[in-house]
mmCIF file of C-alpha atoms in Angstrom:
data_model
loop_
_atom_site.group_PDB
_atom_site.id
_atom_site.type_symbol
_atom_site.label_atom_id
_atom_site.label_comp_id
_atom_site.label_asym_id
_atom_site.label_seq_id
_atom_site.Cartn_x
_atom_site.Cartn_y
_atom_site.Cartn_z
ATOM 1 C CA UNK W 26 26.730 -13.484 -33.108
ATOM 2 C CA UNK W 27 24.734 -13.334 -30.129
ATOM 3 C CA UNK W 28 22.431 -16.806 -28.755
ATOM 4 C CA UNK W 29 18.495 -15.329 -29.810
ATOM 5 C CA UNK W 30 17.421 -17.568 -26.905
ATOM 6 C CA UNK W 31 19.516 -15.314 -24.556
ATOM 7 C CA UNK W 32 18.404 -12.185 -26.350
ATOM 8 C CA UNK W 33 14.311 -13.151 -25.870
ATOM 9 C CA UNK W 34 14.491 -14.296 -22.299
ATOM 10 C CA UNK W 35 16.152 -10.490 -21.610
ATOM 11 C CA UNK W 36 13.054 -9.035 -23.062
ATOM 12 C CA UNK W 37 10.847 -10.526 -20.476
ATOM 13 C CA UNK W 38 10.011 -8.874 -17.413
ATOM 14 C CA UNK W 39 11.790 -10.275 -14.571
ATOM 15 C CA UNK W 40 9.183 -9.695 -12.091
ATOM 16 C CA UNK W 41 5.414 -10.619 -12.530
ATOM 17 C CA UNK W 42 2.752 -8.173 -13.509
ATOM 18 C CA UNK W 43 -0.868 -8.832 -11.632
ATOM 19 C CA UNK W 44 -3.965 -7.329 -12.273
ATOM 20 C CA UNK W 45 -5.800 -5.963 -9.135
ATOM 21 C CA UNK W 46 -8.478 -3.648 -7.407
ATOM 22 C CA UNK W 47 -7.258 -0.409 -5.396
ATOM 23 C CA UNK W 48 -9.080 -1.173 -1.512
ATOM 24 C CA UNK W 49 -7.198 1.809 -0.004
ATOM 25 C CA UNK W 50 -5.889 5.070 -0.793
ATOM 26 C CA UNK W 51 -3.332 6.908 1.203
ATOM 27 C CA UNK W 52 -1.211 8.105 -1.623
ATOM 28 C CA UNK W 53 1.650 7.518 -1.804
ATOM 29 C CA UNK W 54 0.837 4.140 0.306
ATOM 30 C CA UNK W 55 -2.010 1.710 -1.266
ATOM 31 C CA UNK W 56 -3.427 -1.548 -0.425
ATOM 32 C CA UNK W 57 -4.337 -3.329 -3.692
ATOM 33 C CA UNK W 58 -6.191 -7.212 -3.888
ATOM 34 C CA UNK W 59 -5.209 -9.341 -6.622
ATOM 35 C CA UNK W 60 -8.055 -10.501 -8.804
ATOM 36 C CA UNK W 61 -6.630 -13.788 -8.309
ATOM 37 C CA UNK W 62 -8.200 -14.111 -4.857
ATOM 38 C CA UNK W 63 -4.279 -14.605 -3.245
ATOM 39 C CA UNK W 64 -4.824 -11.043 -0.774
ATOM 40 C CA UNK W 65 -4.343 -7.672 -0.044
ATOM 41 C CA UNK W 66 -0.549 -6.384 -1.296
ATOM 42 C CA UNK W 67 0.904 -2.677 -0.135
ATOM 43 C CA UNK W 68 1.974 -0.966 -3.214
ATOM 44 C CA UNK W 69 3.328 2.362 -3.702
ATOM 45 C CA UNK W 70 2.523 5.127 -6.411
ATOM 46 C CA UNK W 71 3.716 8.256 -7.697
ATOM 47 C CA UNK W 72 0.435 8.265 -9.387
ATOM 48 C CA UNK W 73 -2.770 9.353 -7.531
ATOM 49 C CA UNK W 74 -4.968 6.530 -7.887
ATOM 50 C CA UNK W 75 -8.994 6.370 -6.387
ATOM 51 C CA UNK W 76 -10.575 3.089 -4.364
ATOM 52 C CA UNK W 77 -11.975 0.990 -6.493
ATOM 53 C CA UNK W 78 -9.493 1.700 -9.304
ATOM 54 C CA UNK W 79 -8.140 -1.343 -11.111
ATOM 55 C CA UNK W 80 -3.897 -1.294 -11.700
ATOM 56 C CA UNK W 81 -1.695 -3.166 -12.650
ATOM 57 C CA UNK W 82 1.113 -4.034 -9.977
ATOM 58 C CA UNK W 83 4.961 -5.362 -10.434
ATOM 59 C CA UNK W 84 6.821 -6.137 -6.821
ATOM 60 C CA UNK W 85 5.163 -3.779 -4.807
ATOM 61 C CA UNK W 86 4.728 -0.880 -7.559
ATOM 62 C CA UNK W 87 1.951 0.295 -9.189
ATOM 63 C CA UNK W 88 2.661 0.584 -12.978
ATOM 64 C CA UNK W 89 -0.495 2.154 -14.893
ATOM 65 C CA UNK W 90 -3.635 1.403 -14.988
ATOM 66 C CA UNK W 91 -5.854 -1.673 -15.949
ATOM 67 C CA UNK W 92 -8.712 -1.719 -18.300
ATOM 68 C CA UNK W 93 -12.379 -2.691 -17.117
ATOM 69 C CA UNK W 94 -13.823 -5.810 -17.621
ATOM 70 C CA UNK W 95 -12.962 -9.530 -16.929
ATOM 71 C CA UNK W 96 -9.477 -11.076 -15.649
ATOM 72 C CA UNK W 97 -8.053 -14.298 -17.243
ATOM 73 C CA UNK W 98 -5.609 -16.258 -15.999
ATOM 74 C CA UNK W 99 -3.364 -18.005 -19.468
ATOM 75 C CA UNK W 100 -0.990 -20.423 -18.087
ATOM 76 C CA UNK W 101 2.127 -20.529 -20.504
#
């Protein structure tokens, strides 16, 4: 029988996801700013994404993207 500890902490992601705001576009090269004020990050995309768009972003990937409206930060 396998430890469900071990099992749970394999379903997390093992990089963080951040929320941020596309400030250039030259697909497949972006430059994205966190909402959490921390700077500019280069991302890449196979997606074709427009300034202004918000994303999420892993490492420097662009996953999908974000919903409008406010950011909140939940400590866990």
């Amino acid at each position: 029988m396998s430890n469900i500890y071990n099992r749970f902490f394999e379903m997390l992601p093992k990089t963080p996801e951040f929320i941020g705001t596309v400030q250039s576009a030259a697909h497949p090269n972006y430059k994205v700013l966190i909402a959490d004020g921390t700077g500019l990050v280069l991302c890449t995309s196979a997606t074709v994404f427009n300034i202004g768009a918000k994303v999420y972003i892993s490492g420097n990937e662009i996953k999908r993207s974000a919903p409008a409206g406010a950011v909140y930060q939940i400590e866990v």
